[in-house]
CSV table of C-alpha atoms in Angstrom, one decimal:
chain,number,residue,atom,x,y,z
A,1006,MET,CA,75.3,116.9,49.4
A,1007,SER,CA,78.7,117.2,50.9
A,1008,SER,CA,80.7,117.4,47.7
A,1009,PRO,CA,80.6,120.2,45.2
A,1010,VAL,CA,78.1,119.5,42.4
A,1011,THR,CA,78.5,120.4,38.8
A,1012,GLU,CA,75.2,120.4,37.0
A,1013,ILE,CA,74.6,120.0,33.2
A,1014,ASP,CA,71.3,121.0,31.8
A,1015,CYS,CA,70.1,118.4,29.3
A,1016,ARG,CA,66.4,119.0,29.8
A,1017,ASP,CA,65.6,119.4,26.1
A,1018,LEU,CA,68.1,117.0,24.6
A,1019,PRO,CA,67.0,113.7,23.1
A,1020,CYS,CA,68.8,110.4,23.6
A,1021,PRO,CA,71.8,109.9,23.4
A,1022,ARG,CA,72.8,113.6,24.0
A,1023,PRO,CA,72.5,113.5,27.8
A,1024,ILE,CA,75.1,110.7,27.9
A,1025,ILE,CA,77.3,112.5,25.4
A,1026,GLU,CA,77.2,115.7,27.5
A,1027,LEU,CA,77.9,113.7,30.7
A,1028,ALA,CA,81.0,112.2,29.0
A,1029,LYS,CA,82.2,115.6,27.9
A,1030,ALA,CA,81.7,117.2,31.3
A,1031,LEU,CA,83.3,114.5,33.4
A,1032,PRO,CA,87.0,115.5,32.8
A,1033,GLY,CA,86.2,119.0,34.2
A,1034,VAL,CA,85.1,117.5,37.5
A,1035,ALA,CA,87.6,116.6,40.2
A,1036,VAL,CA,87.9,113.0,41.4
A,1037,GLY,CA,85.5,112.6,44.3
A,1038,ASP,CA,83.2,115.4,43.2
A,1039,LEU,CA,79.6,115.1,42.0
A,1040,LEU,CA,78.2,115.8,38.5
A,1041,ALA,CA,74.4,116.0,38.0
A,1042,VAL,CA,72.7,115.5,34.7
A,1043,VAL,CA,69.2,117.1,34.5
A,1044,ALA,CA,67.3,115.4,31.7
A,1045,ARG,CA,63.7,114.8,30.8
A,1046,ASP,CA,64.5,112.1,28.3
A,1047,PRO,CA,63.1,108.9,29.7
A,1048,ALA,CA,66.0,106.9,28.5
A,1049,ALA,CA,68.4,108.8,30.8
A,1050,ARG,CA,66.9,107.0,33.8
A,1051,HIS,CA,68.6,103.8,32.5
A,1052,ASP,CA,71.4,105.2,30.4
A,1053,VAL,CA,73.2,107.2,33.2
A,1054,PRO,CA,73.5,104.2,35.6
A,1055,ALA,CA,74.6,102.0,32.7
A,1056,TRP,CA,77.2,104.5,31.5
A,1057,CYS,CA,78.5,104.7,35.1
A,1058,ARG,CA,78.9,100.9,35.2
A,1059,MET,CA,80.7,100.8,31.9
A,1060,ARG,CA,83.0,103.7,32.7
A,1061,GLY,CA,83.8,102.8,36.3
A,1062,GLN,CA,82.1,105.8,37.9
A,1063,GLU,CA,79.7,105.8,40.8
A,1064,TYR,CA,76.0,106.3,40.2
A,1065,VAL,CA,74.8,108.1,43.3
A,1066,GLY,CA,71.1,108.2,42.4
A,1067,GLU,CA,68.2,110.2,41.1
A,1068,GLU,CA,66.8,113.4,42.5
A,1069,VAL,CA,64.4,116.0,41.4
A,1070,ALA,CA,65.5,119.4,40.1
A,1071,ASP,CA,63.7,122.6,41.3
A,1072,ASP,CA,61.5,122.5,38.2
A,1073,GLY,CA,60.5,118.8,38.7
A,1074,ALA,CA,62.9,117.4,36.0
A,1075,PRO,CA,64.8,114.3,36.9
A,1076,ARG,CA,68.4,114.9,38.1
A,1077,TYR,CA,70.8,112.0,37.9
A,1078,VAL,CA,73.9,112.3,40.1
A,1079,VAL,CA,77.3,110.7,39.4
A,1080,ARG,CA,80.4,110.8,41.5
A,1081,ARG,CA,83.7,110.9,39.6
A,1082,VAL,CA,85.8,108.0,40.8
A,1083,SER,CA,88.7,108.1,38.4
């Protein structure tokens, strides 16, 4: 990825904690930079893109972390 990535580890957190952690971490990320949420909670696959739509942020997509856990990437737009 071309932009710096901040990653938050939510592997063992149940819903809705990955979204709460995403919301808490976003202010610490510069506009235009990427934030990745690593979460095994199956709800995160739907919750992260929905949160981005509701908050006006860009959902970049899903990747896989080194350990195989899903990694959801968000670009801070505002």
